[in-house]
Amino acid sequence: MMTTDARHSEMESGGYYNAHSRPQGSASELGIPLLERAAREVPLDGPALQIADLGSSQGKNSMLPMRAAIAAVRARSADLTIAITHTDLASNDFTALFELLQSSPLSYLSGATNVYAYAAGSSFYGRLFPADTLHLGWNSIAVHWLSAVPCAIPNHIWSPYAQGEVRDAFRARAAQDWNTFLEARSAELRNAAELVVVASSADDKGFAGAEGLMNVANEELLAMVRRRRIGADRYDAMAIPTYYRTRAEFEAPFTASSSLELLESIPQVLDDPYWPEYERTHDAQAFAASYTAFFRAFSEPCLFGEAGGPVADEFYAGVQSRIAADPAAAVCRWQLLLLRARRRPR
Ligand SMILES: C[S@@+](CC[C@H](N)C(=O)[O-])C[C@H]1O[C@@H](n2cnc3c(N)ncnc32)[C@H](O)[C@@H]1O
């Protein structure tokens, strides 16, 4: 089966992702208690406590978790130097991240002492840090993005709808990526250092909780093919480069002899953060606008390229109309898995 490079796994730039990523922010918040437990237990050795925020995007959703980690470390040491490195793909909008860090009241740097922020622009499916240097790793809503799309998905853009050998190809790629991710972190983490992952996951049937929204998007794309606004070949090649691992798939690499010991594995379903407001206001247009912006922030680069353009504008306008006509169809109840692991002594 042919392997297509995953391009444009990054989020919409110009700070757009930061402005339209409430669900991801809500998911991150669910992982904070695990990060606090980790920060209370990791050894405070070395000249500085090194934290990695892996797949940070533009950083807004990292501010609360990093603040929580700093507070937990500060409760143990008032003056230990803390170094936080945000990592993402080279094409990520790091400018938005550094502007936020320097000037937003949300920034964990505001009011902090002896805390330093850095960035690294390289894939987390490879080594990012020298061996034996990290104390804490944080990764939220990012490892479902694959290193590559293994093949096209017939009649859909989203892997939970892949079947047969297409599904097998996505599953195999995801298993390989997860192993690669864990092997790289295992080398980087110090003995007894910890990794917390807030994973976008799947139920036992492989559904991630956003099937309705993705069907709305797929129907709009098919309508654009029928109107000849998008060529059939172009549609056939469109795929969001993600796969949603089940709990069993996430836990598989953790064995009695693996270098990382799984300490916690907690499934959660994320309540839709936009729906309560819709129920209060019944403003279908506002609901559709919020949902479309959320969807656009993570899907435009992979579906239409970073430049977007008039066809992308038309597509997202169509998605917005469909959601406004039937808000309940777009509601997402994302399946999450909260994981916490510790590096066994070498
Ligand atoms: C949905 S965003 C989550 C961002 C942030 N952690 C949050 O909670 O809002 C997923 C991020 O993972 C990044 N990403 C995807 N594949 C990656 C890879 N192979 N290496 C590093 N980052 C990756 C994307 O660029 C994107 O910024």
mmCIF file of C-alpha atoms in Angstrom, residues 61-299:
data_model
loop_
_atom_site.group_PDB
_atom_site.id
_atom_site.type_symbol
_atom_site.label_atom_id
_atom_site.label_comp_id
_atom_site.label_asym_id
_atom_site.label_seq_id
_atom_site.Cartn_x
_atom_site.Cartn_y
_atom_site.Cartn_z
ATOM 1 C CA ASN A 61 -3.677 25.660 25.952
ATOM 2 C CA SER A 62 -0.253 24.974 27.480
ATOM 3 C CA MET A 63 -0.357 27.941 29.829
ATOM 4 C CA LEU A 64 -2.548 26.393 32.561
ATOM 5 C CA PRO A 65 -0.781 23.008 32.595
ATOM 6 C CA MET A 66 2.648 24.655 32.701
ATOM 7 C CA ARG A 67 1.512 26.984 35.496
ATOM 8 C CA ALA A 68 0.274 23.956 37.432
ATOM 9 C CA ALA A 69 3.574 22.116 36.927
ATOM 10 C CA ILE A 70 5.562 25.164 38.035
ATOM 11 C CA ALA A 71 3.394 25.571 41.152
ATOM 12 C CA ALA A 72 3.814 21.895 42.078
ATOM 13 C CA VAL A 73 7.603 22.139 41.681
ATOM 14 C CA ARG A 74 7.727 25.452 43.560
ATOM 15 C CA ALA A 75 5.956 23.808 46.506
ATOM 16 C CA ARG A 76 8.985 21.504 46.701
ATOM 17 C CA SER A 77 11.725 23.988 45.813
ATOM 18 C CA ALA A 78 11.423 27.772 45.950
ATOM 19 C CA ASP A 79 14.374 28.518 43.722
ATOM 20 C CA LEU A 80 15.134 25.564 41.431
ATOM 21 C CA THR A 81 15.617 26.750 37.856
ATOM 22 C CA ILE A 82 12.807 25.514 35.586
ATOM 23 C CA ALA A 83 13.318 25.303 31.815
ATOM 24 C CA ILE A 84 10.261 24.683 29.610
ATOM 25 C CA THR A 85 10.729 23.745 25.963
ATOM 26 C CA HIS A 86 7.685 23.882 23.689
ATOM 27 C CA THR A 87 8.057 21.612 20.686
ATOM 28 C CA ASP A 88 6.072 21.332 17.484
ATOM 29 C CA LEU A 89 6.616 20.862 13.746
ATOM 30 C CA ALA A 90 8.957 23.368 12.078
ATOM 31 C CA SER A 91 5.969 24.900 10.257
ATOM 32 C CA ASN A 92 4.186 25.695 13.544
ATOM 33 C CA ASP A 93 3.310 29.317 14.334
ATOM 34 C CA PHE A 94 5.948 29.800 17.052
ATOM 35 C CA THR A 95 5.578 33.587 16.749
ATOM 36 C CA ALA A 96 2.096 33.385 18.272
ATOM 37 C CA LEU A 97 3.542 31.209 21.055
ATOM 38 C CA PHE A 98 6.321 33.652 21.968
ATOM 39 C CA GLU A 99 4.025 36.690 21.732
ATOM 40 C CA LEU A 100 1.661 34.984 24.162
ATOM 41 C CA LEU A 101 4.517 34.049 26.496
ATOM 42 C CA GLN A 102 5.875 37.588 26.523
ATOM 43 C CA SER A 103 2.748 39.702 26.654
ATOM 44 C CA SER A 104 -0.339 37.784 27.726
ATOM 45 C CA PRO A 105 -1.604 37.775 31.310
ATOM 46 C CA LEU A 106 -2.186 34.044 30.677
ATOM 47 C CA SER A 107 1.563 33.482 30.309
ATOM 48 C CA TYR A 108 3.097 31.214 32.941
ATOM 49 C CA LEU A 109 6.122 33.517 32.818
ATOM 50 C CA SER A 110 4.165 36.400 34.311
ATOM 51 C CA GLY A 111 4.865 36.460 38.032
ATOM 52 C CA ALA A 112 7.258 33.506 37.788
ATOM 53 C CA THR A 113 10.878 33.620 38.873
ATOM 54 C CA ASN A 114 13.711 31.559 37.492
ATOM 55 C CA VAL A 115 11.531 30.013 34.786
ATOM 56 C CA TYR A 116 12.809 30.007 31.178
ATOM 57 C CA ALA A 117 10.895 29.237 27.978
ATOM 58 C CA TYR A 118 12.341 27.753 24.783
ATOM 59 C CA ALA A 119 11.089 26.128 21.601
ATOM 60 C CA ALA A 120 12.173 23.292 19.318
ATOM 61 C CA GLY A 121 10.768 22.880 15.793
ATOM 62 C CA SER A 122 11.027 19.196 15.000
ATOM 63 C CA SER A 123 8.751 16.142 14.978
ATOM 64 C CA PHE A 124 8.077 14.322 18.227
ATOM 65 C CA TYR A 125 8.382 11.095 16.209
ATOM 66 C CA GLY A 126 12.116 11.582 16.592
ATOM 67 C CA ARG A 127 14.565 12.577 19.296
ATOM 68 C CA LEU A 128 14.168 16.167 20.505
ATOM 69 C CA PHE A 129 16.359 16.287 23.635
ATOM 70 C CA PRO A 130 19.711 14.858 24.715
ATOM 71 C CA ALA A 131 19.578 11.492 26.477
ATOM 72 C CA ASP A 132 18.704 11.445 30.168
ATOM 73 C CA THR A 133 17.822 15.145 30.471
ATOM 74 C CA LEU A 134 14.034 15.528 30.825
ATOM 75 C CA HIS A 135 12.219 15.537 34.160
ATOM 76 C CA LEU A 136 8.660 15.999 32.902
ATOM 77 C CA GLY A 137 7.006 15.503 29.538
ATOM 78 C CA TRP A 138 3.561 16.870 28.654
ATOM 79 C CA ASN A 139 1.705 16.045 25.471
ATOM 80 C CA SER A 140 -1.914 17.039 24.942
ATOM 81 C CA ILE A 141 -4.232 16.252 22.013
ATOM 82 C CA ALA A 142 -1.378 15.676 19.603
ATOM 83 C CA VAL A 143 -0.337 12.011 19.180
ATOM 84 C CA HIS A 144 -3.405 11.178 17.093
ATOM 85 C CA TRP A 145 -1.636 13.176 14.334
ATOM 86 C CA LEU A 146 0.271 10.556 12.375
ATOM 87 C CA SER A 147 3.751 10.853 10.892
ATOM 88 C CA ALA A 148 2.237 10.059 7.491
ATOM 89 C CA VAL A 149 -1.072 9.140 5.872
ATOM 90 C CA PRO A 150 -0.633 5.487 4.879
ATOM 91 C CA CYS A 151 -3.236 5.568 2.103
ATOM 92 C CA ALA A 152 -6.369 7.352 0.913
ATOM 93 C CA ILE A 153 -9.677 6.693 2.719
ATOM 94 C CA PRO A 154 -12.389 5.761 0.193
ATOM 95 C CA ASN A 155 -15.436 8.059 0.393
ATOM 96 C CA HIS A 156 -14.310 9.837 3.557
ATOM 97 C CA ILE A 157 -11.643 12.125 4.997
ATOM 98 C CA TRP A 158 -11.518 10.639 8.490
ATOM 99 C CA SER A 159 -9.890 7.402 9.591
ATOM 100 C CA PRO A 160 -12.637 6.137 11.978
ATOM 101 C CA TYR A 161 -14.641 5.565 8.782
ATOM 102 C CA ALA A 162 -11.857 3.554 7.155
ATOM 103 C CA GLN A 163 -12.542 -0.144 6.816
ATOM 104 C CA GLY A 164 -10.735 -3.364 5.955
ATOM 105 C CA GLU A 165 -7.172 -3.039 4.806
ATOM 106 C CA VAL A 166 -7.335 0.757 4.807
ATOM 107 C CA ARG A 167 -8.186 0.713 8.498
ATOM 108 C CA ASP A 168 -5.433 -1.862 9.078
ATOM 109 C CA ALA A 169 -2.926 0.451 7.383
ATOM 110 C CA PHE A 170 -3.908 3.385 9.634
ATOM 111 C CA ARG A 171 -3.798 1.136 12.715
ATOM 112 C CA ALA A 172 -0.331 -0.132 11.801
ATOM 113 C CA ARG A 173 1.006 3.371 11.182
ATOM 114 C CA ALA A 174 -0.430 4.549 14.502
ATOM 115 C CA ALA A 175 1.123 1.617 16.376
ATOM 116 C CA GLN A 176 4.512 2.300 14.822
ATOM 117 C CA ASP A 177 4.269 6.045 15.585
ATOM 118 C CA TRP A 178 3.273 5.474 19.211
ATOM 119 C CA ASN A 179 6.205 3.086 19.710
ATOM 120 C CA THR A 180 8.571 5.573 18.098
ATOM 121 C CA PHE A 181 7.209 8.392 20.266
ATOM 122 C CA LEU A 182 7.624 6.370 23.472
ATOM 123 C CA GLU A 183 11.104 5.135 22.542
ATOM 124 C CA ALA A 184 12.291 8.703 21.937
ATOM 125 C CA ARG A 185 10.798 9.927 25.234
ATOM 126 C CA SER A 186 12.198 6.938 27.093
ATOM 127 C CA ALA A 187 15.708 7.887 25.971
ATOM 128 C CA GLU A 188 15.187 11.540 26.903
ATOM 129 C CA LEU A 189 13.598 11.066 30.334
ATOM 130 C CA ARG A 190 15.834 10.834 33.394
ATOM 131 C CA ASN A 191 15.408 7.888 35.736
ATOM 132 C CA ALA A 192 12.038 8.229 37.530
ATOM 133 C CA ALA A 193 11.106 11.184 35.286
ATOM 134 C CA GLU A 194 7.493 11.218 34.106
ATOM 135 C CA LEU A 195 5.433 11.651 30.962
ATOM 136 C CA VAL A 196 1.775 12.741 30.897
ATOM 137 C CA VAL A 197 -0.237 12.312 27.700
ATOM 138 C CA VAL A 198 -3.763 13.620 27.173
ATOM 139 C CA ALA A 199 -4.721 11.501 24.203
ATOM 140 C CA SER A 200 -7.544 11.871 21.726
ATOM 141 C CA SER A 201 -8.649 8.278 21.755
ATOM 142 C CA ALA A 202 -11.363 5.935 20.484
ATOM 143 C CA ASP A 203 -13.981 3.692 22.016
ATOM 144 C CA ASP A 204 -13.754 -0.070 21.507
ATOM 145 C CA LYS A 205 -15.380 0.280 18.076
ATOM 146 C CA GLY A 206 -12.773 2.830 16.993
ATOM 147 C CA PHE A 207 -14.999 5.917 17.135
ATOM 148 C CA ALA A 208 -13.452 9.122 18.423
ATOM 149 C CA GLY A 209 -16.598 11.104 19.291
ATOM 150 C CA ALA A 210 -16.646 13.569 16.411
ATOM 151 C CA GLU A 211 -18.275 11.351 13.798
ATOM 152 C CA GLY A 212 -21.201 13.757 13.305
ATOM 153 C CA LEU A 213 -18.989 16.777 12.615
ATOM 154 C CA MET A 214 -16.802 14.802 10.226
ATOM 155 C CA ASN A 215 -19.838 13.537 8.333
ATOM 156 C CA VAL A 216 -21.078 17.117 7.948
ATOM 157 C CA ALA A 217 -17.666 18.074 6.523
ATOM 158 C CA ASN A 218 -17.529 15.060 4.221
ATOM 159 C CA GLU A 219 -21.040 15.714 2.890
ATOM 160 C CA GLU A 220 -20.086 19.308 2.087
ATOM 161 C CA LEU A 221 -16.958 18.153 0.237
ATOM 162 C CA LEU A 222 -19.003 15.660 -1.789
ATOM 163 C CA ALA A 223 -21.494 18.416 -2.622
ATOM 164 C CA MET A 224 -18.594 20.572 -3.850
ATOM 165 C CA VAL A 225 -17.394 17.678 -6.023
ATOM 166 C CA ARG A 226 -20.907 17.439 -7.510
ATOM 167 C CA ARG A 227 -20.871 21.220 -8.161
ATOM 168 C CA ARG A 228 -17.413 20.771 -9.751
ATOM 169 C CA ARG A 229 -15.832 23.170 -7.266
ATOM 170 C CA ILE A 230 -13.470 20.401 -6.184
ATOM 171 C CA GLY A 231 -12.138 17.751 -8.568
ATOM 172 C CA ALA A 232 -12.912 14.117 -7.720
ATOM 173 C CA ASP A 233 -9.161 13.351 -7.719
ATOM 174 C CA ARG A 234 -8.516 16.115 -5.236
ATOM 175 C CA TYR A 235 -11.303 14.856 -2.969
ATOM 176 C CA ASP A 236 -10.016 11.270 -3.202
ATOM 177 C CA ALA A 237 -6.593 12.405 -1.945
ATOM 178 C CA MET A 238 -7.993 14.371 1.001
ATOM 179 C CA ALA A 239 -7.483 12.779 4.407
ATOM 180 C CA ILE A 240 -7.021 14.224 7.849
ATOM 181 C CA PRO A 241 -3.755 12.556 8.954
ATOM 182 C CA THR A 242 -5.052 11.256 12.260
ATOM 183 C CA TYR A 243 -5.871 7.920 13.880
ATOM 184 C CA TYR A 244 -7.646 7.435 17.198
ATOM 185 C CA ARG A 245 -6.124 4.571 19.160
ATOM 186 C CA THR A 246 -8.235 2.518 21.510
ATOM 187 C CA ARG A 247 -7.217 2.208 25.145
ATOM 188 C CA ALA A 248 -5.790 -1.255 24.420
ATOM 189 C CA GLU A 249 -3.721 0.153 21.538
ATOM 190 C CA PHE A 250 -2.374 2.946 23.753
ATOM 191 C CA GLU A 251 -1.491 0.567 26.577
ATOM 192 C CA ALA A 252 0.084 -2.181 24.407
ATOM 193 C CA PRO A 253 3.708 -0.923 24.540
ATOM 194 C CA PHE A 254 3.711 -0.777 28.353
ATOM 195 C CA THR A 255 4.849 -4.195 29.549
ATOM 196 C CA ALA A 256 6.527 -5.510 32.687
ATOM 197 C CA SER A 257 9.899 -5.096 30.980
ATOM 198 C CA SER A 258 9.343 -1.841 29.048
ATOM 199 C CA SER A 259 11.474 1.132 30.062
ATOM 200 C CA LEU A 260 8.343 3.186 30.786
ATOM 201 C CA GLU A 261 5.998 2.036 33.537
ATOM 202 C CA LEU A 262 2.349 2.963 33.107
ATOM 203 C CA LEU A 263 1.128 4.577 36.336
ATOM 204 C CA GLU A 264 -2.303 5.848 35.318
ATOM 205 C CA SER A 265 -4.648 5.262 32.378
ATOM 206 C CA ILE A 266 -7.975 7.040 32.736
ATOM 207 C CA PRO A 267 -10.621 7.108 29.990
ATOM 208 C CA GLN A 268 -12.792 10.236 29.885
ATOM 209 C CA VAL A 269 -15.426 11.622 27.555
ATOM 210 C CA LEU A 270 -15.104 15.353 26.915
ATOM 211 C CA ASP A 271 -18.355 17.273 27.292
ATOM 212 C CA ASP A 272 -19.017 19.509 24.288
ATOM 213 C CA PRO A 273 -17.831 22.955 25.448
ATOM 214 C CA TYR A 274 -20.007 24.853 22.914
ATOM 215 C CA TRP A 275 -23.324 23.071 23.491
ATOM 216 C CA PRO A 276 -24.349 24.538 26.907
ATOM 217 C CA GLU A 277 -24.216 28.052 25.454
ATOM 218 C CA TYR A 278 -26.342 26.973 22.502
ATOM 219 C CA GLU A 279 -28.894 25.439 24.857
ATOM 220 C CA ARG A 280 -29.034 28.745 26.736
ATOM 221 C CA THR A 281 -29.235 31.067 23.701
ATOM 222 C CA HIS A 282 -30.578 28.827 20.903
ATOM 223 C CA ASP A 283 -28.361 30.914 18.636
ATOM 224 C CA ALA A 284 -27.653 28.366 15.891
ATOM 225 C CA GLN A 285 -25.579 30.850 13.867
ATOM 226 C CA ALA A 286 -23.229 31.564 16.771
ATOM 227 C CA PHE A 287 -22.915 27.847 17.537
ATOM 228 C CA ALA A 288 -22.160 27.083 13.888
ATOM 229 C CA ALA A 289 -19.593 29.898 13.693
ATOM 230 C CA SER A 290 -17.760 28.624 16.803
ATOM 231 C CA TYR A 291 -17.794 25.037 15.598
ATOM 232 C CA THR A 292 -16.661 25.887 12.098
ATOM 233 C CA ALA A 293 -13.758 27.986 13.417
ATOM 234 C CA PHE A 294 -12.728 25.142 15.739
ATOM 235 C CA PHE A 295 -12.874 22.684 12.830
ATOM 236 C CA ARG A 296 -11.092 25.051 10.442
ATOM 237 C CA ALA A 297 -8.252 25.694 12.912
ATOM 238 C CA PHE A 298 -7.094 22.071 12.760
ATOM 239 C CA SER A 299 -8.293 20.930 9.323
#
